[in-house]
Tab-separated table of C-alpha atoms in Angstrom:
chain	number	residue	atom	x	y	z
A	125	MET	CA	-16.574	7.901	-12.223
A	126	LYS	CA	-14.576	4.928	-11.523
A	127	MET	CA	-11.773	5.825	-8.960
A	128	THR	CA	-8.472	4.291	-9.576
A	129	ASN	CA	-6.179	2.643	-6.778
A	130	GLN	CA	-3.763	5.427	-6.859
A	131	LEU	CA	-6.604	7.955	-6.361
A	132	ARG	CA	-8.384	6.050	-3.705
A	133	LYS	CA	-4.621	6.769	-1.865
A	134	THR	CA	-4.108	10.029	-2.770
A	135	VAL	CA	-8.279	10.598	-1.477
A	136	ALA	CA	-7.200	8.005	2.135
A	137	GLY	CA	-3.796	10.501	2.251
A	138	LEU	CA	-5.543	13.608	1.930
A	139	ILE	CA	-8.665	13.668	4.559
A	140	CYS	CA	-5.956	13.545	7.180
A	141	ILE	CA	-4.297	17.441	5.773
A	142	THR	CA	-7.315	18.930	4.594
A	143	ALA	CA	-9.852	18.696	7.497
A	144	ALA	CA	-6.871	19.088	9.931
A	145	SER	CA	-5.628	22.447	7.789
A	146	MET	CA	-10.137	23.213	7.539
A	147	PRO	CA	-11.662	22.752	10.492
A	148	GLN	CA	-14.089	25.335	9.647
A	149	LEU	CA	-15.328	22.806	6.621
A	150	PHE	CA	-16.604	20.637	9.948
A	151	ALA	CA	-18.437	23.090	11.721
A	152	GLN	CA	-21.940	23.192	11.986
A	153	ALA	CA	-23.760	26.349	12.606
A	154	VAL	CA	-27.074	25.368	14.263
A	155	LYS	CA	-26.256	24.291	18.182
A	156	GLN	CA	-27.800	21.320	19.598
A	157	GLU	CA	-28.579	19.550	22.854
A	158	LYS	CA	-26.169	17.035	23.317
A	159	PRO	CA	-27.440	13.737	25.797
A	160	ASN	CA	-25.253	13.545	29.153
A	161	PHE	CA	-22.428	11.600	29.279
A	162	LYS	CA	-21.319	9.739	32.467
A	163	ILE	CA	-17.921	8.937	32.278
A	164	GLN	CA	-17.028	5.456	33.086
A	165	HIS	CA	-13.291	5.506	32.180
A	166	LYS	CA	-9.934	8.174	31.426
A	167	VAL	CA	-6.553	8.366	31.757
A	168	ASP	CA	-4.547	10.975	32.300
A	169	VAL	CA	-3.490	13.005	29.097
A	170	THR	CA	-1.284	16.251	27.863
A	171	GLY	CA	-2.191	19.056	25.721
A	172	ILE	CA	-4.225	19.434	22.957
A	173	LYS	CA	-1.961	19.196	19.667
A	174	ASN	CA	-2.319	20.475	15.919
A	175	GLN	CA	-0.901	19.221	12.712
A	176	ALA	CA	-2.024	22.068	10.710
A	177	ARG	CA	-0.916	21.556	6.821
A	178	THR	CA	0.254	17.947	7.403
A	179	GLY	CA	-0.182	13.944	7.240
A	180	THR	CA	1.113	13.836	10.371
A	181	CYS	CA	-1.497	11.850	12.228
A	182	TRP	CA	0.397	8.634	13.164
A	183	SER	CA	2.829	10.737	14.660
A	184	PHE	CA	0.762	12.907	16.221
A	185	ALA	CA	-1.935	10.261	18.153
A	186	THR	CA	1.080	8.043	18.798
A	187	SER	CA	2.788	10.555	20.185
A	188	SER	CA	0.331	11.366	22.557
A	189	PHE	CA	-0.932	7.355	23.195
A	190	LEU	CA	3.318	7.621	24.444
A	191	GLU	CA	2.709	10.986	26.818
A	192	SER	CA	0.131	9.019	28.830
A	193	GLU	CA	2.437	5.791	29.185
A	194	ALA	CA	4.824	7.745	30.462
A	195	ILE	CA	2.389	9.686	32.974
A	196	ARG	CA	0.538	5.783	33.513
A	197	MET	CA	4.470	4.671	34.491
A	198	GLY	CA	4.579	7.336	36.818
A	199	LYS	CA	6.804	9.002	34.737
A	200	GLY	CA	5.242	12.441	35.190
A	201	GLN	CA	4.234	14.562	32.317
A	202	HIS	CA	5.903	14.905	28.697
A	203	ASP	CA	5.408	16.763	25.515
A	204	ILE	CA	7.163	14.953	23.357
A	205	SER	CA	8.193	15.415	19.829
A	206	GLU	CA	5.749	14.541	16.795
A	207	MET	CA	8.247	15.797	13.765
A	208	TYR	CA	11.355	14.134	15.124
A	209	PHE	CA	9.340	10.926	14.514
A	210	VAL	CA	8.530	12.193	11.316
A	211	ARG	CA	12.151	13.330	10.749
A	212	HIS	CA	13.613	9.327	10.922
A	213	ASN	CA	10.790	8.318	8.857
A	214	TYR	CA	11.114	9.912	5.506
A	215	PRO	CA	14.740	8.679	5.143
A	216	ARG	CA	13.377	5.182	5.715
A	217	LYS	CA	10.239	5.536	3.723
A	218	ALA	CA	11.850	6.520	1.071
A	219	ASP	CA	14.813	3.775	0.902
A	220	HIS	CA	11.965	1.964	0.853
A	221	TYR	CA	10.062	3.979	-2.652
A	222	VAL	CA	13.195	3.869	-4.414
A	223	ARG	CA	14.130	-0.239	-4.132
A	224	MET	CA	10.331	-0.883	-5.357
A	225	GLN	CA	11.214	1.060	-8.117
A	226	GLY	CA	8.396	3.433	-7.203
A	227	LYS	CA	6.234	0.574	-7.415
A	228	ALA	CA	5.205	1.145	-3.601
A	229	ASN	CA	3.172	4.727	-1.648
A	230	PHE	CA	4.882	8.040	-0.639
A	231	GLY	CA	2.627	9.950	1.098
A	232	GLN	CA	2.554	11.364	3.969
A	233	GLY	CA	0.769	8.987	6.120
A	234	SER	CA	1.794	5.812	7.787
A	235	LEU	CA	0.489	3.981	10.620
A	236	SER	CA	1.390	4.118	15.145
A	237	HIS	CA	4.293	0.408	14.788
A	238	ASP	CA	6.180	3.828	12.759
A	239	VAL	CA	6.451	5.747	15.861
A	240	ILE	CA	7.179	3.000	17.749
A	241	THR	CA	10.147	1.716	15.339
A	242	ALA	CA	11.161	5.212	15.011
A	243	ALA	CA	11.762	5.660	18.350
A	244	ALA	CA	13.376	1.597	19.493
A	245	LEU	CA	15.614	2.783	16.858
A	246	HIS	CA	16.530	6.152	17.720
A	247	GLY	CA	14.667	7.271	20.408
A	248	ILE	CA	12.627	10.107	21.698
A	249	VAL	CA	13.687	14.103	22.303
A	250	PRO	CA	11.243	16.409	23.978
A	251	GLU	CA	8.923	18.981	21.841
A	252	GLU	CA	10.974	21.428	23.400
A	253	ILE	CA	14.536	20.170	21.522
A	254	TYR	CA	12.589	19.568	18.187
A	255	ASN	CA	9.483	20.837	16.966
A	256	GLY	CA	9.935	20.600	13.165
A	257	LEU	CA	9.632	24.376	12.744
A	258	ASN	CA	12.668	25.067	10.588
A	259	TYR	CA	11.225	27.105	7.809
A	260	GLY	CA	9.683	30.530	9.102
A	261	LYS	CA	5.969	28.983	10.322
A	262	ASP	CA	4.367	28.765	13.446
A	263	PHE	CA	2.868	26.063	12.557
A	264	HIS	CA	2.945	22.813	11.078
A	265	ASP	CA	2.530	22.513	7.067
A	266	HIS	CA	4.381	20.261	4.829
A	267	GLY	CA	3.100	20.888	1.426
A	268	GLN	CA	6.441	22.368	-0.103
A	269	LEU	CA	8.181	20.042	1.395
A	270	PHE	CA	6.462	16.640	0.508
A	271	SER	CA	6.680	17.709	-2.795
A	272	LEU	CA	10.124	18.385	-3.091
A	273	LEU	CA	10.663	15.129	-1.054
A	274	LYS	CA	8.841	13.077	-3.559
A	275	GLY	CA	9.591	15.166	-6.736
A	276	MET	CA	13.869	14.234	-5.722
A	277	LEU	CA	12.409	10.706	-5.826
A	278	ASP	CA	11.054	10.022	-9.107
A	279	GLY	CA	13.834	12.562	-10.423
A	280	VAL	CA	16.400	9.177	-8.987
A	281	LEU	CA	14.128	6.883	-10.119
A	282	GLU	CA	13.968	7.984	-14.034
A	283	SER	CA	17.966	7.310	-14.357
A	284	LYS	CA	16.064	3.782	-15.170
A	285	GLY	CA	19.334	1.435	-16.158
A	286	LYS	CA	22.186	3.316	-15.502
A	287	ALA	CA	23.429	2.462	-11.759
A	288	LEU	CA	21.919	5.136	-8.952
A	289	ASP	CA	24.290	7.524	-7.388
A	290	PRO	CA	24.283	6.938	-3.812
A	291	LYS	CA	24.206	10.649	-3.521
A	292	TRP	CA	20.709	11.123	-3.658
A	293	LYS	CA	20.633	10.215	-0.064
A	294	GLU	CA	22.245	12.694	0.745
A	295	ALA	CA	21.023	15.723	-0.525
A	296	TYR	CA	17.466	13.878	0.704
A	297	GLU	CA	18.712	14.219	4.281
A	298	ALA	CA	19.470	18.442	3.431
A	299	VAL	CA	16.356	19.074	2.426
A	300	LEU	CA	14.825	17.389	6.067
A	301	ASP	CA	17.336	19.060	7.701
A	302	THR	CA	16.480	22.348	6.301
A	303	TYR	CA	13.147	22.251	7.112
A	304	LEU	CA	12.804	19.687	10.026
A	305	GLY	CA	16.078	20.724	11.677
A	306	LYS	CA	19.543	18.413	12.125
A	307	ILE	CA	18.319	15.699	14.316
A	308	PRO	CA	20.125	16.095	17.972
A	309	GLU	CA	22.647	14.205	19.190
A	310	SER	CA	22.563	15.325	23.334
A	311	PHE	CA	20.602	17.854	24.835
A	312	GLU	CA	19.539	19.611	28.154
A	313	TYR	CA	16.360	18.479	30.000
A	314	GLN	CA	15.459	19.762	33.269
A	315	GLY	CA	19.066	19.669	34.204
A	316	LYS	CA	20.140	16.975	32.985
A	317	THR	CA	22.109	15.285	29.732
A	318	TYR	CA	20.340	13.191	27.518
A	319	SER	CA	20.815	11.584	24.347
A	320	PRO	CA	17.688	10.697	22.293
A	321	GLN	CA	17.644	6.871	23.595
A	322	SER	CA	18.221	7.108	27.495
A	323	TYR	CA	15.467	10.141	27.341
A	324	ALA	CA	13.464	7.112	25.511
A	325	LYS	CA	14.584	4.802	28.431
A	326	GLU	CA	14.357	7.139	31.311
A	327	VAL	CA	12.427	9.834	30.831
A	328	ILE	CA	9.566	8.164	28.694
A	329	GLY	CA	10.089	4.257	30.051
A	330	PHE	CA	9.829	2.956	26.136
A	331	ASP	CA	10.038	-0.525	25.396
A	332	ALA	CA	8.871	-0.947	22.567
A	333	GLY	CA	8.315	-5.011	23.080
A	334	ASN	CA	5.292	-3.689	24.647
A	335	TYR	CA	3.065	-2.927	22.092
A	336	ILE	CA	1.113	-4.983	19.901
A	337	GLU	CA	-1.325	-3.820	17.093
A	338	LEU	CA	-4.507	-5.524	16.239
A	339	THR	CA	-6.764	-5.278	13.430
A	340	SER	CA	-11.018	-7.096	13.029
A	341	PHE	CA	-10.578	-8.892	9.624
A	342	ALA	CA	-11.962	-11.640	7.998
A	343	ASN	CA	-9.884	-11.699	4.769
A	344	TYR	CA	-7.182	-12.296	7.358
A	345	PRO	CA	-6.845	-16.071	9.842
A	346	LEU	CA	-8.207	-15.372	13.497
A	347	TYR	CA	-5.807	-15.126	16.139
A	348	GLN	CA	-2.960	-15.132	13.742
A	349	PRO	CA	-0.304	-12.485	12.279
A	350	CYS	CA	-0.961	-10.480	9.415
A	351	VAL	CA	0.077	-7.539	7.155
A	352	LEU	CA	-2.521	-5.200	6.591
A	353	GLU	CA	-3.348	-3.940	3.696
A	354	VAL	CA	-3.751	-0.308	3.521
A	355	PRO	CA	-1.495	2.226	1.489
A	356	ASP	CA	-0.202	4.097	5.151
A	357	ASN	CA	0.936	-0.012	5.859
A	358	TRP	CA	4.209	0.688	3.684
A	359	ALA	CA	6.438	-0.704	6.329
A	360	ASN	CA	4.305	-3.532	6.097
A	361	GLY	CA	3.233	-4.100	9.855
A	362	ILE	CA	2.278	-7.280	11.582
A	363	PHE	CA	-1.685	-6.704	13.153
A	364	TYR	CA	-2.852	-9.306	15.030
A	365	ASN	CA	-6.471	-10.460	13.989
A	366	VAL	CA	-9.449	-10.872	16.379
A	367	THR	CA	-13.272	-10.830	16.451
A	368	VAL	CA	-14.731	-7.305	16.240
A	369	ASP	CA	-16.248	-8.398	19.777
A	370	GLU	CA	-12.751	-8.880	21.041
A	371	LEU	CA	-11.270	-5.629	19.835
A	372	GLU	CA	-14.212	-3.888	21.226
A	373	GLU	CA	-12.817	-5.998	24.423
A	374	VAL	CA	-9.811	-5.333	24.196
A	375	MET	CA	-10.714	-1.575	24.417
A	376	ASP	CA	-12.820	-1.473	27.015
A	377	ASN	CA	-10.363	-3.493	28.740
A	378	ALA	CA	-7.229	-1.380	28.441
A	379	LEU	CA	-9.597	2.015	29.472
A	380	LYS	CA	-11.095	0.095	32.440
A	381	ASN	CA	-7.222	-0.654	33.667
A	382	GLY	CA	-5.628	2.138	32.752
A	383	PHE	CA	-4.389	2.408	29.664
A	384	SER	CA	-4.928	3.659	26.560
A	385	ILE	CA	-5.363	3.414	23.192
A	386	ALA	CA	-3.952	4.862	19.202
A	387	TRP	CA	-6.704	3.933	16.681
A	388	ASP	CA	-6.718	3.778	13.123
A	389	GLY	CA	-9.838	4.577	11.056
A	390	ASP	CA	-12.390	5.755	8.919
A	391	VAL	CA	-13.295	9.346	9.269
A	392	SER	CA	-14.660	9.975	6.197
A	393	GLU	CA	-18.726	9.256	7.241
A	394	LYS	CA	-21.427	11.581	7.184
A	395	ALA	CA	-21.987	11.139	11.101
A	396	PHE	CA	-18.754	11.891	11.558
A	397	SER	CA	-17.945	15.505	13.074
A	398	HIS	CA	-15.032	17.071	14.430
A	399	GLY	CA	-17.091	20.490	14.605
A	400	LYS	CA	-18.937	18.807	16.502
A	401	GLY	CA	-17.250	16.696	18.854
A	402	MET	CA	-19.451	12.899	17.591
A	403	ALA	CA	-19.152	10.016	15.563
A	404	ILE	CA	-21.844	8.124	14.885
A	405	VAL	CA	-23.258	4.879	12.863
A	406	PRO	CA	-27.281	5.855	12.494
A	407	GLU	CA	-29.872	3.567	10.947
A	408	LYS	CA	-31.937	6.692	9.711
A	409	GLU	CA	-30.214	10.052	8.817
A	410	VAL	CA	-32.432	13.233	10.047
A	411	LYS	CA	-31.641	16.458	8.484
A	412	GLY	CA	-31.050	19.212	10.863
A	413	GLU	CA	-32.773	23.211	9.522
A	414	ASP	CA	-29.079	23.634	7.954
A	415	GLY	CA	-29.883	20.515	5.629
A	416	LYS	CA	-27.427	18.346	7.640
A	417	ILE	CA	-27.062	15.671	9.615
A	418	ASP	CA	-28.595	16.144	13.015
A	419	LEU	CA	-26.001	13.836	15.295
A	420	VAL	CA	-28.161	13.462	18.178
A	421	ALA	CA	-31.554	12.839	16.349
A	422	SER	CA	-30.138	10.236	14.608
A	423	ILE	CA	-29.910	8.150	17.811
A	424	PRO	CA	-30.803	5.681	17.605
A	425	GLU	CA	-27.855	3.915	15.959
A	426	LYS	CA	-27.695	0.556	13.549
A	427	VAL	CA	-25.869	-2.660	15.097
A	428	ILE	CA	-22.628	-3.761	13.462
A	429	ASP	CA	-21.058	-6.996	13.283
A	430	GLN	CA	-18.512	-8.732	11.507
A	431	GLU	CA	-19.824	-9.203	8.104
A	432	MET	CA	-20.665	-5.686	7.931
A	433	ARG	CA	-17.405	-4.569	8.471
A	434	GLN	CA	-15.973	-6.286	6.249
A	435	GLU	CA	-18.082	-5.551	4.051
A	436	THR	CA	-17.211	-1.428	4.226
A	437	PHE	CA	-13.335	-2.921	4.600
A	438	ASP	CA	-13.417	-4.690	0.779
A	439	ASN	CA	-15.656	-1.418	-0.966
A	440	PHE	CA	-13.583	0.624	0.035
A	441	THR	CA	-15.364	2.496	2.691
A	442	THR	CA	-13.628	2.249	5.080
A	443	THR	CA	-10.491	2.959	4.729
A	444	ASP	CA	-7.230	3.719	6.481
A	445	ASP	CA	-7.947	7.573	6.987
A	446	HIS	CA	-6.453	8.875	9.833
A	447	LEU	CA	-5.250	8.396	13.631
A	448	MET	CA	-6.636	9.356	16.836
A	449	HIS	CA	-5.910	8.636	20.508
A	450	VAL	CA	-9.106	6.865	22.875
A	451	VAL	CA	-8.390	8.143	26.505
A	452	GLY	CA	-11.506	6.999	27.890
A	453	SER	CA	-14.886	6.353	27.608
A	454	MET	CA	-18.265	7.032	28.946
A	455	VAL	CA	-22.280	6.451	28.883
A	456	ASP	CA	-25.082	8.717	27.558
A	457	ASP	CA	-28.570	8.932	28.862
A	458	ASN	CA	-29.892	5.528	26.831
A	459	GLY	CA	-26.948	3.429	28.081
A	460	VAL	CA	-25.138	3.932	24.109
A	461	LYS	CA	-21.385	3.397	24.680
A	462	PHE	CA	-19.163	6.442	23.238
A	463	TYR	CA	-15.181	6.383	23.118
A	464	LEU	CA	-13.432	9.614	24.565
A	465	THR	CA	-11.422	10.874	21.595
A	466	LYS	CA	-8.240	12.823	21.484
A	467	ASN	CA	-7.293	15.142	17.747
A	468	SER	CA	-4.770	16.701	16.503
A	469	TRP	CA	-6.757	19.147	14.591
A	470	GLY	CA	-6.233	21.864	17.659
A	471	ASP	CA	-8.479	22.658	20.291
A	472	SER	CA	-11.768	24.228	18.442
A	473	ASN	CA	-14.214	22.470	18.460
A	474	GLU	CA	-16.987	22.607	20.541
A	475	LEU	CA	-14.926	19.173	22.591
A	476	GLY	CA	-11.662	21.346	23.131
A	477	GLY	CA	-10.342	19.140	20.774
A	478	TYR	CA	-12.015	16.018	21.545
A	479	LEU	CA	-14.887	14.299	20.085
A	480	TYR	CA	-16.796	10.971	21.359
A	481	MET	CA	-16.958	8.435	19.138
A	482	SER	CA	-19.763	5.851	19.907
A	483	LYS	CA	-20.199	2.334	20.200
A	484	SER	CA	-21.043	1.079	16.921
A	485	TYR	CA	-18.848	3.546	15.016
A	486	VAL	CA	-15.334	2.806	16.351
A	487	ARG	CA	-16.949	-1.228	15.699
A	488	LEU	CA	-17.510	-0.387	12.136
A	489	LYS	CA	-14.466	2.333	10.975
A	490	THR	CA	-11.419	1.041	13.283
A	491	VAL	CA	-9.542	-0.201	10.917
A	492	GLY	CA	-6.544	-0.957	13.464
A	493	ILE	CA	-5.006	-0.558	16.889
A	494	LEU	CA	-2.141	-0.618	18.420
A	495	VAL	CA	-1.987	-0.868	22.484
A	496	HIS	CA	0.136	-2.188	25.399
A	497	LYS	CA	0.114	-5.573	25.192
A	498	ASP	CA	-1.011	-5.403	29.203
A	499	ALA	CA	-3.870	-3.559	28.331
A	500	ILE	CA	-5.716	-7.329	26.767
A	501	PRO	CA	-7.463	-9.435	28.278
A	502	LYS	CA	-5.737	-12.961	29.295
A	503	ARG	CA	-7.979	-15.417	27.426
A	504	ILE	CA	-7.297	-12.882	23.974
A	505	LYS	CA	-3.006	-13.025	23.929
A	506	ASP	CA	-3.355	-17.210	24.861
A	507	LYS	CA	-5.180	-16.514	21.944
A	508	LEU	CA	-2.633	-14.921	20.162
A	509	ASN	CA	0.405	-16.222	21.813
A	510	ILE	CA	1.282	-13.239	23.678
A	511	LYS	CA	3.582	-13.387	26.556
């Protein structure tokens, strides 16, 4: 059966939700011995969180990234509210959807730049001030909230040929306030009073101008800014296009110099296992006794070049499924490079919520990354004309 474009978007958006809410599906019963890993570089991080039954991996990954940024800048360890960014994202997304008369993507997903934009416009607040759990549960669950929001917008758009009643925005905001909570104008934190803007600047050290998104696809001009054509880029965020070798170089340079990476990519491969904490691109799949891929036995991996990467992007076997936080690099017994990656599906897997993505997996399945501009090597910054 041929999959429609809309169905593709729905499936891609649901991967983030379904996998997060049902981590047991990724667990494998058969224990296997992992290689020994030697850590090369690792940044300071905050604790593992769980996005639970939501499609908000973009906010969890980028909030974790900003938390590590605060530590790197000597600002200390702080727990940032992911739902604060979600709360501010929904009105922007709704306005876009209505202005496009429903001919735009409206889902739970977004990308890292949507967190940066929200923080630039509205500041940042701590988790203890705004946890977004205003609906009687102790875990995040946006199924009903999203259905209400989407239904409301589609109802507004049914009045074609008539002037839109601007009251829809008030009703929409009221639903968000009911489920996520009202946005604080000021709050007490560690004995001081802050606004979201002053907290972002003084406590977190946030500066939106420091962050750059990169991608690597042949259908865009090299070393030029481009609008990455993936469903969750509803805001038409700008990415700089580099070669896959340079994308890898940026990631390695970032980690070597104490910076981390907000990572967006595909997690739909059979050789991606959150339960086992590994993601590889096997040259030949070796099945275990349980009939599933034995990740360790399936190494060695394919060597990934630009052409292979482009092919999977063009045929939709690489899509923007999920965002995570890359916080370190390591090598196994055979010198194969892996990236230590912090997920947002809780701490129930074999690595306490982390996973190892191989070099080949990252080269093939990365859709885009967000980094501090100082993490980019000078020769690449010069090509991109980034100061």
